[in-house]
Each structure stands twice: as C-alpha cells, then as structure tokens.
Short mmCIF file of N, CA and C in Angstrom, two decimals:
data_model
loop_
_atom_site.label_atom_id
_atom_site.label_comp_id
_atom_site.label_asym_id
_atom_site.label_seq_id
_atom_site.Cartn_x
_atom_site.Cartn_y
_atom_site.Cartn_z
N UNK A 1208 13.50 3.49 -11.52
CA UNK A 1208 12.17 3.02 -11.16
C UNK A 1208 12.10 2.76 -9.67
N UNK A 1209 11.07 3.28 -9.02
CA UNK A 1209 10.84 3.03 -7.60
C UNK A 1209 10.22 1.66 -7.42
N UNK A 1210 10.84 0.86 -6.56
CA UNK A 1210 10.33 -0.49 -6.31
C UNK A 1210 9.35 -0.45 -5.15
N UNK A 1211 8.20 -1.08 -5.34
CA UNK A 1211 7.20 -1.16 -4.29
C UNK A 1211 7.38 -2.47 -3.53
N UNK A 1212 7.28 -2.40 -2.21
CA UNK A 1212 7.58 -3.55 -1.36
C UNK A 1212 6.31 -4.20 -0.82
N UNK A 1213 6.28 -5.53 -0.97
CA UNK A 1213 5.26 -6.36 -0.34
C UNK A 1213 5.94 -7.05 0.84
N UNK A 1214 5.43 -6.81 2.03
CA UNK A 1214 6.03 -7.41 3.22
C UNK A 1214 5.18 -8.54 3.76
N UNK A 1215 5.81 -9.66 4.06
CA UNK A 1215 5.13 -10.80 4.70
C UNK A 1215 5.70 -10.91 6.10
N UNK A 1216 4.84 -10.80 7.09
CA UNK A 1216 5.28 -10.78 8.48
C UNK A 1216 5.58 -12.19 8.98
N UNK A 1217 6.69 -12.34 9.68
CA UNK A 1217 7.05 -13.59 10.34
C UNK A 1217 7.04 -13.40 11.85
N UNK A 1218 6.67 -14.43 12.58
CA UNK A 1218 6.68 -14.41 14.04
C UNK A 1218 6.70 -15.85 14.52
N UNK A 1219 7.07 -16.05 15.77
CA UNK A 1219 7.15 -17.40 16.32
C UNK A 1219 5.79 -18.11 16.19
N UNK A 1220 5.86 -19.36 15.76
CA UNK A 1220 4.68 -20.22 15.58
C UNK A 1220 3.76 -19.77 14.46
N UNK A 1221 4.31 -19.02 13.50
CA UNK A 1221 3.55 -18.72 12.29
C UNK A 1221 3.31 -20.04 11.54
N UNK A 1222 2.16 -20.18 10.92
CA UNK A 1222 1.90 -21.38 10.11
C UNK A 1222 2.75 -21.30 8.84
N UNK A 1223 3.53 -22.35 8.57
CA UNK A 1223 4.50 -22.31 7.48
C UNK A 1223 3.89 -21.87 6.15
N UNK A 1224 2.87 -22.59 5.69
CA UNK A 1224 2.35 -22.32 4.35
C UNK A 1224 1.62 -20.97 4.27
N UNK A 1225 1.15 -20.47 5.41
CA UNK A 1225 0.53 -19.14 5.41
C UNK A 1225 1.51 -18.08 4.91
N UNK A 1226 2.77 -18.24 5.28
CA UNK A 1226 3.79 -17.28 4.87
C UNK A 1226 4.48 -17.69 3.57
N UNK A 1227 4.84 -18.97 3.48
CA UNK A 1227 5.65 -19.44 2.35
C UNK A 1227 4.82 -19.60 1.08
N UNK A 1228 3.53 -19.92 1.21
CA UNK A 1228 2.67 -20.02 0.02
C UNK A 1228 2.61 -18.70 -0.74
N UNK A 1229 2.20 -17.61 -0.08
CA UNK A 1229 2.24 -16.31 -0.75
C UNK A 1229 3.64 -15.91 -1.20
N UNK A 1230 4.66 -16.26 -0.42
CA UNK A 1230 6.04 -15.95 -0.81
C UNK A 1230 6.38 -16.60 -2.15
N UNK A 1231 6.01 -17.87 -2.31
CA UNK A 1231 6.28 -18.59 -3.56
C UNK A 1231 5.63 -17.89 -4.74
N UNK A 1232 4.36 -17.56 -4.60
CA UNK A 1232 3.63 -16.90 -5.68
C UNK A 1232 4.24 -15.55 -6.01
N UNK A 1233 4.41 -14.74 -4.98
CA UNK A 1233 4.82 -13.35 -5.20
C UNK A 1233 6.28 -13.23 -5.59
N UNK A 1234 7.14 -14.07 -5.03
CA UNK A 1234 8.55 -13.99 -5.41
C UNK A 1234 8.77 -14.54 -6.82
N UNK A 1235 8.00 -15.56 -7.20
CA UNK A 1235 8.09 -16.04 -8.59
C UNK A 1235 7.76 -14.88 -9.53
N UNK A 1236 6.68 -14.18 -9.22
CA UNK A 1236 6.29 -13.03 -10.05
C UNK A 1236 7.35 -11.94 -10.07
N UNK A 1237 7.79 -11.50 -8.89
CA UNK A 1237 8.68 -10.34 -8.84
C UNK A 1237 10.07 -10.65 -9.39
N UNK A 1238 10.54 -11.87 -9.22
CA UNK A 1238 11.85 -12.23 -9.76
C UNK A 1238 11.80 -12.46 -11.27
N UNK A 1239 10.67 -12.99 -11.75
CA UNK A 1239 10.52 -13.23 -13.18
C UNK A 1239 10.24 -11.94 -13.94
N UNK A 1240 9.58 -11.00 -13.29
CA UNK A 1240 9.20 -9.74 -13.95
C UNK A 1240 9.57 -8.54 -13.09
N UNK A 1241 10.86 -8.29 -12.92
CA UNK A 1241 11.26 -7.13 -12.13
C UNK A 1241 10.77 -5.81 -12.72
N UNK A 1242 10.49 -5.83 -14.01
CA UNK A 1242 10.00 -4.61 -14.67
C UNK A 1242 8.64 -4.17 -14.14
N UNK A 1243 7.93 -5.07 -13.44
CA UNK A 1243 6.65 -4.69 -12.87
C UNK A 1243 6.81 -3.79 -11.65
N UNK A 1244 8.03 -3.77 -11.08
CA UNK A 1244 8.33 -2.80 -10.04
C UNK A 1244 7.98 -3.19 -8.62
N UNK A 1245 7.94 -4.49 -8.34
CA UNK A 1245 7.64 -4.95 -6.98
C UNK A 1245 8.75 -5.86 -6.47
N UNK A 1246 8.87 -5.91 -5.14
CA UNK A 1246 9.73 -6.86 -4.46
C UNK A 1246 8.97 -7.43 -3.28
N UNK A 1247 9.42 -8.59 -2.79
CA UNK A 1247 8.81 -9.22 -1.63
C UNK A 1247 9.87 -9.38 -0.56
N UNK A 1248 9.52 -9.02 0.66
CA UNK A 1248 10.44 -9.19 1.78
C UNK A 1248 9.72 -9.85 2.94
N UNK A 1249 10.46 -10.75 3.61
CA UNK A 1249 9.98 -11.32 4.86
C UNK A 1249 10.42 -10.39 5.99
N UNK A 1250 9.47 -10.00 6.83
CA UNK A 1250 9.72 -9.06 7.91
C UNK A 1250 9.55 -9.75 9.26
N UNK A 1251 10.33 -9.33 10.24
CA UNK A 1251 10.16 -9.84 11.61
C UNK A 1251 10.68 -8.78 12.57
N UNK A 1252 10.39 -8.97 13.84
CA UNK A 1252 10.84 -8.02 14.85
C UNK A 1252 12.36 -7.96 14.91
N UNK A 1253 13.01 -9.11 14.70
CA UNK A 1253 14.47 -9.20 14.72
C UNK A 1253 14.94 -10.00 13.52
N UNK A 1254 16.23 -9.95 13.25
CA UNK A 1254 16.78 -10.69 12.11
C UNK A 1254 17.08 -12.15 12.45
N UNK A 1255 16.88 -12.54 13.68
CA UNK A 1255 17.10 -13.93 14.08
C UNK A 1255 16.07 -14.83 13.41
N UNK A 1256 16.41 -16.13 13.31
CA UNK A 1256 15.47 -17.06 12.69
C UNK A 1256 14.20 -17.17 13.52
N UNK A 1257 13.11 -17.43 12.81
CA UNK A 1257 11.80 -17.61 13.42
C UNK A 1257 11.43 -19.08 13.27
N UNK A 1258 11.00 -19.71 14.34
CA UNK A 1258 10.57 -21.10 14.28
C UNK A 1258 9.07 -21.14 14.06
N UNK A 1259 8.68 -21.73 12.93
CA UNK A 1259 7.27 -21.78 12.55
C UNK A 1259 6.56 -22.91 13.29
N UNK A 1260 5.26 -23.04 13.04
CA UNK A 1260 4.39 -23.92 13.82
C UNK A 1260 4.82 -25.38 13.83
N UNK A 1261 5.36 -25.86 12.72
CA UNK A 1261 5.74 -27.27 12.62
C UNK A 1261 7.25 -27.46 12.65
N UNK A 1262 7.96 -26.42 13.05
CA UNK A 1262 9.40 -26.54 13.26
C UNK A 1262 10.29 -25.98 12.17
N UNK A 1263 9.74 -25.58 11.02
CA UNK A 1263 10.55 -24.97 9.98
C UNK A 1263 11.10 -23.65 10.47
N UNK A 1264 12.41 -23.45 10.28
CA UNK A 1264 13.02 -22.19 10.69
C UNK A 1264 13.15 -21.28 9.49
N UNK A 1265 12.70 -20.05 9.66
CA UNK A 1265 12.68 -19.07 8.57
C UNK A 1265 13.52 -17.86 8.96
N UNK A 1266 14.23 -17.31 7.98
CA UNK A 1266 15.03 -16.11 8.22
C UNK A 1266 14.38 -14.91 7.56
N UNK A 1267 14.12 -13.87 8.33
CA UNK A 1267 13.57 -12.65 7.72
C UNK A 1267 14.63 -11.93 6.91
N UNK A 1268 14.17 -11.10 5.98
CA UNK A 1268 15.06 -10.28 5.16
C UNK A 1268 15.41 -8.98 5.85
N UNK A 1269 14.48 -8.47 6.63
CA UNK A 1269 14.67 -7.19 7.29
C UNK A 1269 13.80 -7.12 8.53
N UNK A 1270 14.15 -6.24 9.42
CA UNK A 1270 13.30 -6.05 10.59
C UNK A 1270 12.13 -5.15 10.21
N UNK A 1271 11.09 -5.24 11.00
CA UNK A 1271 9.93 -4.36 10.79
C UNK A 1271 10.37 -2.91 10.86
N UNK A 1272 11.25 -2.61 11.82
CA UNK A 1272 11.69 -1.23 12.01
C UNK A 1272 12.48 -0.70 10.82
N UNK A 1273 13.22 -1.57 10.16
CA UNK A 1273 14.09 -1.13 9.05
C UNK A 1273 13.46 -1.35 7.67
N UNK A 1274 12.25 -1.84 7.63
CA UNK A 1274 11.61 -2.12 6.34
C UNK A 1274 11.30 -0.81 5.61
N UNK A 1275 11.39 -0.85 4.29
CA UNK A 1275 10.96 0.33 3.53
C UNK A 1275 9.45 0.49 3.62
N UNK A 1276 8.93 1.63 3.20
CA UNK A 1276 7.47 1.77 3.18
C UNK A 1276 6.84 0.64 2.38
N UNK A 1277 5.74 0.10 2.91
CA UNK A 1277 5.11 -1.05 2.27
C UNK A 1277 3.96 -0.63 1.37
N UNK A 1278 3.84 -1.35 0.27
CA UNK A 1278 2.66 -1.22 -0.59
C UNK A 1278 1.59 -2.21 -0.16
N UNK A 1279 2.05 -3.39 0.30
CA UNK A 1279 1.16 -4.44 0.78
C UNK A 1279 1.79 -5.06 2.02
N UNK A 1280 0.98 -5.30 3.04
CA UNK A 1280 1.41 -6.07 4.21
C UNK A 1280 0.56 -7.33 4.27
N UNK A 1281 1.22 -8.48 4.35
CA UNK A 1281 0.52 -9.76 4.48
C UNK A 1281 0.79 -10.30 5.89
N UNK A 1282 -0.30 -10.54 6.61
CA UNK A 1282 -0.21 -11.04 7.98
C UNK A 1282 -0.66 -12.49 7.99
N UNK A 1283 0.28 -13.45 8.13
CA UNK A 1283 -0.09 -14.87 8.14
C UNK A 1283 -0.75 -15.26 9.46
N UNK A 1284 -1.21 -16.50 9.53
CA UNK A 1284 -1.83 -17.01 10.73
C UNK A 1284 -1.01 -18.08 11.41
N UNK A 1285 -1.69 -18.91 12.17
CA UNK A 1285 -1.03 -19.95 12.94
C UNK A 1285 -1.24 -19.70 14.43
N UNK A 1286 -0.82 -20.66 15.24
CA UNK A 1286 -0.99 -20.53 16.69
C UNK A 1286 -0.25 -19.30 17.23
N UNK A 1287 0.75 -18.86 16.53
CA UNK A 1287 1.50 -17.68 16.96
C UNK A 1287 0.69 -16.40 16.96
N UNK A 1288 -0.49 -16.42 16.34
CA UNK A 1288 -1.32 -15.21 16.36
C UNK A 1288 -1.99 -15.03 17.72
N UNK A 1289 -2.21 -16.10 18.47
CA UNK A 1289 -3.01 -16.01 19.69
C UNK A 1289 -2.46 -14.99 20.69
N UNK A 1290 -1.16 -15.04 21.03
CA UNK A 1290 -0.68 -14.03 21.98
C UNK A 1290 -0.69 -12.62 21.38
N UNK A 1291 -0.65 -12.51 20.07
CA UNK A 1291 -0.64 -11.21 19.42
C UNK A 1291 -2.00 -10.52 19.49
N UNK A 1292 -3.05 -11.30 19.66
CA UNK A 1292 -4.40 -10.73 19.77
C UNK A 1292 -4.53 -9.81 20.99
N UNK A 1293 -3.75 -10.10 22.01
CA UNK A 1293 -3.85 -9.34 23.26
C UNK A 1293 -2.60 -8.50 23.51
N UNK A 1294 -1.81 -8.26 22.47
CA UNK A 1294 -0.58 -7.48 22.61
C UNK A 1294 -0.85 -6.04 22.17
N UNK A 1295 -1.00 -5.11 23.11
CA UNK A 1295 -1.34 -3.73 22.75
C UNK A 1295 -0.36 -3.10 21.76
N UNK A 1296 0.93 -3.40 21.91
CA UNK A 1296 1.92 -2.82 21.01
C UNK A 1296 1.74 -3.34 19.59
N UNK A 1297 1.45 -4.63 19.46
CA UNK A 1297 1.23 -5.22 18.13
C UNK A 1297 -0.01 -4.62 17.47
N UNK A 1298 -1.07 -4.48 18.24
CA UNK A 1298 -2.32 -3.95 17.68
C UNK A 1298 -2.16 -2.48 17.29
N UNK A 1299 -1.42 -1.73 18.10
CA UNK A 1299 -1.18 -0.33 17.76
C UNK A 1299 -0.31 -0.22 16.52
N UNK A 1300 0.68 -1.12 16.39
CA UNK A 1300 1.52 -1.13 15.19
C UNK A 1300 0.67 -1.39 13.96
N UNK A 1301 -0.26 -2.34 14.07
CA UNK A 1301 -1.14 -2.64 12.94
C UNK A 1301 -2.01 -1.43 12.58
N UNK A 1302 -2.51 -0.75 13.58
CA UNK A 1302 -3.32 0.45 13.29
C UNK A 1302 -2.48 1.51 12.58
N UNK A 1303 -1.22 1.62 12.96
CA UNK A 1303 -0.35 2.59 12.28
C UNK A 1303 -0.08 2.16 10.84
N UNK A 1304 0.02 0.84 10.60
CA UNK A 1304 0.19 0.35 9.24
C UNK A 1304 -1.05 0.66 8.40
N UNK A 1305 -2.22 0.55 9.03
CA UNK A 1305 -3.48 0.84 8.34
C UNK A 1305 -3.47 2.25 7.77
N UNK A 1306 -2.78 3.16 8.46
CA UNK A 1306 -2.73 4.57 8.04
C UNK A 1306 -1.79 4.81 6.88
N UNK A 1307 -0.79 3.93 6.70
CA UNK A 1307 0.25 4.20 5.70
C UNK A 1307 0.36 3.17 4.59
N UNK A 1308 -0.12 1.95 4.82
CA UNK A 1308 0.02 0.88 3.83
C UNK A 1308 -1.27 0.81 3.00
N UNK A 1309 -1.17 0.93 1.67
CA UNK A 1309 -2.37 0.96 0.85
C UNK A 1309 -3.22 -0.31 0.90
N UNK A 1310 -2.57 -1.47 1.10
CA UNK A 1310 -3.31 -2.73 1.05
C UNK A 1310 -2.83 -3.67 2.15
N UNK A 1311 -3.75 -4.07 3.02
CA UNK A 1311 -3.46 -5.05 4.05
C UNK A 1311 -4.12 -6.37 3.66
N UNK A 1312 -3.38 -7.46 3.81
CA UNK A 1312 -3.91 -8.79 3.50
C UNK A 1312 -3.59 -9.71 4.67
N UNK A 1313 -4.41 -10.72 4.84
CA UNK A 1313 -4.14 -11.71 5.87
C UNK A 1313 -4.37 -13.10 5.31
N UNK A 1314 -3.72 -14.06 5.93
CA UNK A 1314 -3.92 -15.47 5.61
C UNK A 1314 -4.37 -16.14 6.90
N UNK A 1315 -5.40 -16.97 6.80
CA UNK A 1315 -5.81 -17.81 7.92
C UNK A 1315 -6.14 -16.94 9.13
N UNK A 1316 -5.60 -17.28 10.30
CA UNK A 1316 -5.94 -16.56 11.52
C UNK A 1316 -5.22 -15.24 11.68
N UNK A 1317 -4.47 -14.82 10.68
CA UNK A 1317 -3.98 -13.44 10.67
C UNK A 1317 -5.15 -12.48 10.72
N UNK A 1318 -6.30 -12.90 10.17
CA UNK A 1318 -7.51 -12.07 10.21
C UNK A 1318 -7.96 -11.80 11.64
N UNK A 1319 -7.69 -12.71 12.56
CA UNK A 1319 -8.08 -12.49 13.95
C UNK A 1319 -7.34 -11.30 14.54
N UNK A 1320 -6.06 -11.16 14.19
CA UNK A 1320 -5.28 -10.04 14.70
C UNK A 1320 -5.79 -8.73 14.08
N UNK A 1321 -6.11 -8.77 12.80
CA UNK A 1321 -6.72 -7.58 12.17
C UNK A 1321 -8.03 -7.23 12.88
N UNK A 1322 -8.82 -8.24 13.20
CA UNK A 1322 -10.09 -7.98 13.90
C UNK A 1322 -9.84 -7.36 15.26
N UNK A 1323 -8.88 -7.90 16.00
CA UNK A 1323 -8.57 -7.37 17.33
C UNK A 1323 -8.09 -5.92 17.27
N UNK A 1324 -7.45 -5.56 16.15
CA UNK A 1324 -6.96 -4.19 15.97
C UNK A 1324 -8.04 -3.25 15.45
N UNK A 1325 -9.23 -3.80 15.14
CA UNK A 1325 -10.33 -2.98 14.65
C UNK A 1325 -10.32 -2.74 13.16
N UNK A 1326 -9.42 -3.41 12.44
CA UNK A 1326 -9.25 -3.17 11.01
C UNK A 1326 -10.40 -3.77 10.19
N UNK A 1327 -11.05 -4.80 10.72
CA UNK A 1327 -12.12 -5.46 9.96
C UNK A 1327 -13.52 -5.00 10.36
N UNK A 1328 -13.61 -3.99 11.19
CA UNK A 1328 -14.92 -3.53 11.66
C UNK A 1328 -15.83 -3.16 10.49
N UNK A 1329 -17.01 -3.78 10.47
CA UNK A 1329 -18.00 -3.49 9.45
C UNK A 1329 -17.70 -4.04 8.07
N UNK A 1330 -16.66 -4.85 7.96
CA UNK A 1330 -16.23 -5.37 6.66
C UNK A 1330 -16.59 -6.85 6.50
N UNK A 1331 -16.68 -7.31 5.24
CA UNK A 1331 -16.72 -8.75 5.01
C UNK A 1331 -15.31 -9.32 5.18
N UNK A 1332 -15.21 -10.51 5.72
CA UNK A 1332 -13.89 -11.12 5.94
C UNK A 1332 -14.05 -12.61 6.13
N UNK A 1333 -12.92 -13.31 6.00
CA UNK A 1333 -12.90 -14.75 6.25
C UNK A 1333 -11.62 -15.12 6.96
N UNK A 1334 -11.54 -16.37 7.39
CA UNK A 1334 -10.37 -16.90 8.06
C UNK A 1334 -10.44 -18.43 7.97
N UNK A 1335 -9.56 -19.11 8.65
CA UNK A 1335 -9.59 -20.58 8.70
C UNK A 1335 -10.95 -21.05 9.21
N UNK A 1336 -11.47 -22.13 8.65
CA UNK A 1336 -12.82 -22.58 8.99
C UNK A 1336 -13.02 -22.83 10.47
N UNK A 1337 -11.97 -23.25 11.18
CA UNK A 1337 -12.10 -23.51 12.62
C UNK A 1337 -12.21 -22.22 13.44
N UNK A 1338 -11.88 -21.10 12.83
CA UNK A 1338 -11.87 -19.83 13.57
C UNK A 1338 -12.93 -18.84 13.10
N UNK A 1339 -13.84 -19.29 12.24
CA UNK A 1339 -14.86 -18.38 11.71
C UNK A 1339 -15.74 -17.82 12.83
N UNK A 1340 -16.16 -18.67 13.76
CA UNK A 1340 -16.98 -18.18 14.87
C UNK A 1340 -16.21 -17.19 15.73
N UNK A 1341 -14.96 -17.50 15.99
CA UNK A 1341 -14.12 -16.63 16.82
C UNK A 1341 -13.95 -15.26 16.17
N UNK A 1342 -13.81 -15.25 14.84
CA UNK A 1342 -13.68 -13.99 14.12
C UNK A 1342 -14.90 -13.10 14.40
N UNK A 1343 -16.08 -13.69 14.34
CA UNK A 1343 -17.30 -12.94 14.62
C UNK A 1343 -17.42 -12.52 16.07
N UNK A 1344 -16.87 -13.34 16.99
CA UNK A 1344 -16.91 -12.99 18.41
C UNK A 1344 -15.98 -11.81 18.71
N UNK A 1345 -14.84 -11.76 18.04
CA UNK A 1345 -13.90 -10.66 18.27
C UNK A 1345 -14.51 -9.33 17.89
N UNK A 1346 -15.32 -9.33 16.84
CA UNK A 1346 -15.98 -8.09 16.40
C UNK A 1346 -17.27 -8.48 15.69
N UNK A 1347 -18.40 -8.39 16.38
CA UNK A 1347 -19.68 -8.80 15.79
C UNK A 1347 -20.08 -8.01 14.55
N UNK A 1348 -19.43 -6.87 14.30
CA UNK A 1348 -19.77 -6.09 13.11
C UNK A 1348 -19.17 -6.68 11.84
N UNK A 1349 -18.22 -7.61 11.98
CA UNK A 1349 -17.60 -8.24 10.81
C UNK A 1349 -18.63 -9.13 10.13
N UNK A 1350 -18.72 -9.02 8.81
CA UNK A 1350 -19.62 -9.88 8.03
C UNK A 1350 -18.81 -11.12 7.61
N UNK A 1351 -18.88 -12.15 8.43
CA UNK A 1351 -18.04 -13.34 8.25
C UNK A 1351 -18.52 -14.13 7.04
N UNK A 1352 -17.62 -14.33 6.09
CA UNK A 1352 -17.91 -15.14 4.90
C UNK A 1352 -17.38 -16.54 5.15
N UNK A 1353 -18.28 -17.50 5.27
CA UNK A 1353 -17.92 -18.86 5.64
C UNK A 1353 -17.55 -19.74 4.45
N UNK A 1354 -17.72 -19.24 3.24
CA UNK A 1354 -17.50 -20.06 2.06
C UNK A 1354 -16.30 -19.63 1.22
N UNK A 1355 -15.91 -18.38 1.30
CA UNK A 1355 -14.91 -17.83 0.37
C UNK A 1355 -13.50 -18.35 0.66
N UNK A 1356 -12.73 -18.53 -0.41
CA UNK A 1356 -11.30 -18.80 -0.26
C UNK A 1356 -10.58 -17.51 0.14
N UNK A 1357 -11.04 -16.39 -0.39
CA UNK A 1357 -10.54 -15.08 0.05
C UNK A 1357 -11.63 -14.05 -0.18
N UNK A 1358 -11.53 -12.96 0.55
CA UNK A 1358 -12.48 -11.86 0.44
C UNK A 1358 -11.70 -10.58 0.16
N UNK A 1359 -11.96 -9.96 -0.98
CA UNK A 1359 -11.32 -8.71 -1.35
C UNK A 1359 -12.29 -7.57 -1.05
N UNK A 1360 -11.95 -6.75 -0.07
CA UNK A 1360 -12.78 -5.61 0.28
C UNK A 1360 -12.03 -4.30 0.00
N UNK A 1361 -11.37 -4.26 -1.15
CA UNK A 1361 -10.69 -3.05 -1.58
C UNK A 1361 -9.30 -2.91 -0.99
N UNK A 1362 -9.20 -2.25 0.16
CA UNK A 1362 -7.89 -2.04 0.77
C UNK A 1362 -7.55 -3.08 1.83
N UNK A 1363 -8.42 -4.06 2.01
CA UNK A 1363 -8.16 -5.18 2.92
C UNK A 1363 -8.62 -6.47 2.24
N UNK A 1364 -7.73 -7.46 2.24
CA UNK A 1364 -8.06 -8.78 1.72
C UNK A 1364 -7.79 -9.80 2.82
N UNK A 1365 -8.75 -10.66 3.08
CA UNK A 1365 -8.55 -11.75 4.02
C UNK A 1365 -8.71 -13.07 3.27
N UNK A 1366 -7.97 -14.07 3.70
CA UNK A 1366 -8.13 -15.38 3.05
C UNK A 1366 -8.41 -16.44 4.09
N UNK A 1367 -8.96 -17.53 3.63
CA UNK A 1367 -9.22 -18.68 4.50
C UNK A 1367 -7.88 -19.33 4.88
N UNK A 1368 -7.93 -20.55 5.36
CA UNK A 1368 -6.76 -21.15 5.96
C UNK A 1368 -5.70 -21.68 5.02
N UNK A 1369 -4.48 -21.56 5.45
CA UNK A 1369 -3.28 -22.21 4.94
C UNK A 1369 -3.15 -22.11 3.42
N UNK A 1370 -3.57 -23.12 2.66
CA UNK A 1370 -3.37 -23.10 1.21
C UNK A 1370 -4.17 -22.01 0.52
N UNK A 1371 -5.21 -21.49 1.17
CA UNK A 1371 -5.99 -20.40 0.57
C UNK A 1371 -5.14 -19.16 0.37
N UNK A 1372 -4.05 -19.04 1.11
CA UNK A 1372 -3.15 -17.91 0.93
C UNK A 1372 -2.51 -17.89 -0.45
N UNK A 1373 -2.37 -19.07 -1.07
CA UNK A 1373 -1.84 -19.14 -2.43
C UNK A 1373 -2.84 -18.52 -3.39
N UNK A 1374 -4.11 -18.85 -3.22
CA UNK A 1374 -5.15 -18.26 -4.06
C UNK A 1374 -5.18 -16.75 -3.90
N UNK A 1375 -5.10 -16.30 -2.63
CA UNK A 1375 -5.12 -14.87 -2.36
C UNK A 1375 -3.93 -14.18 -3.01
N UNK A 1376 -2.76 -14.81 -2.96
CA UNK A 1376 -1.56 -14.21 -3.55
C UNK A 1376 -1.67 -14.13 -5.07
N UNK A 1377 -2.25 -15.16 -5.69
CA UNK A 1377 -2.48 -15.09 -7.14
C UNK A 1377 -3.46 -13.98 -7.48
N UNK A 1378 -4.46 -13.79 -6.63
CA UNK A 1378 -5.39 -12.68 -6.82
C UNK A 1378 -4.66 -11.35 -6.70
N UNK A 1379 -3.71 -11.26 -5.78
CA UNK A 1379 -2.90 -10.04 -5.64
C UNK A 1379 -2.13 -9.75 -6.93
N UNK A 1380 -1.51 -10.78 -7.49
CA UNK A 1380 -0.79 -10.59 -8.75
C UNK A 1380 -1.75 -10.08 -9.82
N UNK A 1381 -2.93 -10.67 -9.88
CA UNK A 1381 -3.95 -10.23 -10.83
C UNK A 1381 -4.28 -8.75 -10.61
N UNK A 1382 -4.47 -8.36 -9.37
CA UNK A 1382 -4.81 -6.96 -9.06
C UNK A 1382 -3.67 -6.01 -9.40
N UNK A 1383 -2.45 -6.41 -9.07
CA UNK A 1383 -1.31 -5.50 -9.19
C UNK A 1383 -0.66 -5.50 -10.57
N UNK A 1384 -0.76 -6.63 -11.28
CA UNK A 1384 -0.04 -6.73 -12.56
C UNK A 1384 -0.88 -7.27 -13.70
N UNK A 1385 -2.11 -7.69 -13.44
CA UNK A 1385 -2.99 -8.12 -14.52
C UNK A 1385 -3.19 -9.62 -14.59
N UNK A 1386 -4.26 -9.99 -15.25
CA UNK A 1386 -4.67 -11.39 -15.35
C UNK A 1386 -3.63 -12.25 -16.06
N UNK A 1387 -3.06 -11.75 -17.15
CA UNK A 1387 -2.07 -12.57 -17.89
C UNK A 1387 -0.89 -12.91 -17.01
N UNK A 1388 -0.43 -11.93 -16.23
CA UNK A 1388 0.71 -12.17 -15.35
C UNK A 1388 0.34 -13.21 -14.30
N UNK A 1389 -0.85 -13.10 -13.73
CA UNK A 1389 -1.28 -14.06 -12.70
C UNK A 1389 -1.37 -15.47 -13.27
N UNK A 1390 -1.88 -15.60 -14.48
CA UNK A 1390 -1.97 -16.91 -15.12
C UNK A 1390 -0.57 -17.47 -15.37
N UNK A 1391 0.33 -16.61 -15.80
CA UNK A 1391 1.72 -17.05 -16.02
C UNK A 1391 2.35 -17.56 -14.73
N UNK A 1392 2.12 -16.83 -13.64
CA UNK A 1392 2.68 -17.26 -12.35
C UNK A 1392 2.06 -18.59 -11.93
N UNK A 1393 0.76 -18.73 -12.07
CA UNK A 1393 0.10 -19.98 -11.68
C UNK A 1393 0.69 -21.15 -12.46
N UNK A 1394 0.90 -20.96 -13.75
CA UNK A 1394 1.50 -22.02 -14.55
C UNK A 1394 2.94 -22.27 -14.14
N UNK A 1395 3.65 -21.18 -13.86
CA UNK A 1395 5.07 -21.30 -13.50
C UNK A 1395 5.30 -22.12 -12.25
N UNK A 1396 4.42 -21.94 -11.26
CA UNK A 1396 4.58 -22.71 -10.02
C UNK A 1396 3.78 -24.01 -10.07
N UNK A 1397 3.19 -24.28 -11.21
CA UNK A 1397 2.38 -25.47 -11.46
C UNK A 1397 1.34 -25.68 -10.37
N UNK A 1398 0.58 -24.63 -10.14
CA UNK A 1398 -0.49 -24.66 -9.13
C UNK A 1398 -1.81 -24.96 -9.85
N UNK A 1399 -2.28 -26.16 -9.66
CA UNK A 1399 -3.51 -26.61 -10.33
C UNK A 1399 -4.17 -27.64 -9.41
N UNK A 1400 -4.78 -27.16 -8.33
CA UNK A 1400 -5.26 -28.10 -7.31
C UNK A 1400 -6.26 -29.13 -7.84
N UNK A 1401 -5.88 -30.37 -7.64
CA UNK A 1401 -6.76 -31.49 -7.92
C UNK A 1401 -6.48 -32.53 -6.82
N UNK A 1402 -7.03 -32.27 -5.65
CA UNK A 1402 -6.69 -33.13 -4.51
C UNK A 1402 -6.98 -34.60 -4.79
N UNK A 1403 -6.08 -35.49 -4.38
CA UNK A 1403 -6.26 -36.91 -4.61
C UNK A 1403 -7.25 -37.56 -3.66
N UNK A 1404 -7.66 -36.83 -2.64
CA UNK A 1404 -8.61 -37.38 -1.66
C UNK A 1404 -9.75 -36.40 -1.40
#
C-alpha cells in the first residue's frame, strides 16, 4: 500500500498550537488507523530544532527537500510568518507546491503567506481575527470570511487562529477518511470545547 503524506511545516516563531493541534488530530488518526494509508510528518528547512513562538522547541521529521510527495501541506501561522511574506524563495516554493500538492491548508496567519503567494486570489478564506483586515489588504480579491472557524474551498482550506486548526484537522479527517473516523478521533483526543470563561 502506498502511504500518502500530510506535511506540517515548521519554522522559527511558528505558533505552537497551529502546528501541534493538527499534529495531535492527524497523528492520532494515522497511528490508530494505518490501514487508511496516511502518515503525518513535520517538515522544516533543516533537521535542527525549531523554536516556536512561546519557546517550545520542536524537531522536524524531515527536511522540505527530502520530504516525499505530499498529499496535504499544512502551513501554520504565528509571528514567524511575517518575514516569510516578503521572502521570494518561500513564495516561489509555495507556488511550486500548489502545482503538485492536491490539498493546501493553513492555520491562523499561514493564510497570509498563501495570500502573498497568490494562492488565495479570488477565493473565500479566513485567518486569525486580528489579521482579517491584513488578509484582505494583501489581496483584495480574497473573499474574507470573518466568522468561520475554517473555510474549505476544495483544494485549499484556511482556518482561523490557533485552536481553530484542530477543527480544521478534524474536518480533514472527515474529508479523507469519513465522518465515523473523524468522530472517533475527536472522542479519542477528548476534544469537546466547553470553555470555562
């Protein structure tokens, strides 16, 4: 059986939960049900540890250059996205991924980098509530959804900030493996938001 790879990108100052939230959902699914034919890998430019926004150090599984072909690419957000918005090499890499990866997803301000690369042109999209205006400024053709936890536009999914990436990842499981599997994963990680405040 050919295993399909879901890659979650890591970079300096990535927001922790943007990356680790989807990782929890997707790795619970893929490890519990390897028969579904998916794996999850953390990707980075180098194999060295990445220091996230609040100081958590994360180790990638593979470099971007050595990663297998991806079925899904998840681009997290955080302050680390800001320099990437103006990095021509990063934006060109994303455009090349658009040509080969069937499904691109973002969490939080990862959508800003997609916008800067032209990937969200003419599409509905969302991001962290503090960056909704900026998303529209980067590309006025984007139909900014200010209310959604995530927006599925077929081959591109964007999610709102931080914890919304968990919702988006559960939606991914639903899309890729079915509703029953997604419900099982949600129960398995005991994700049932009922905020105390």
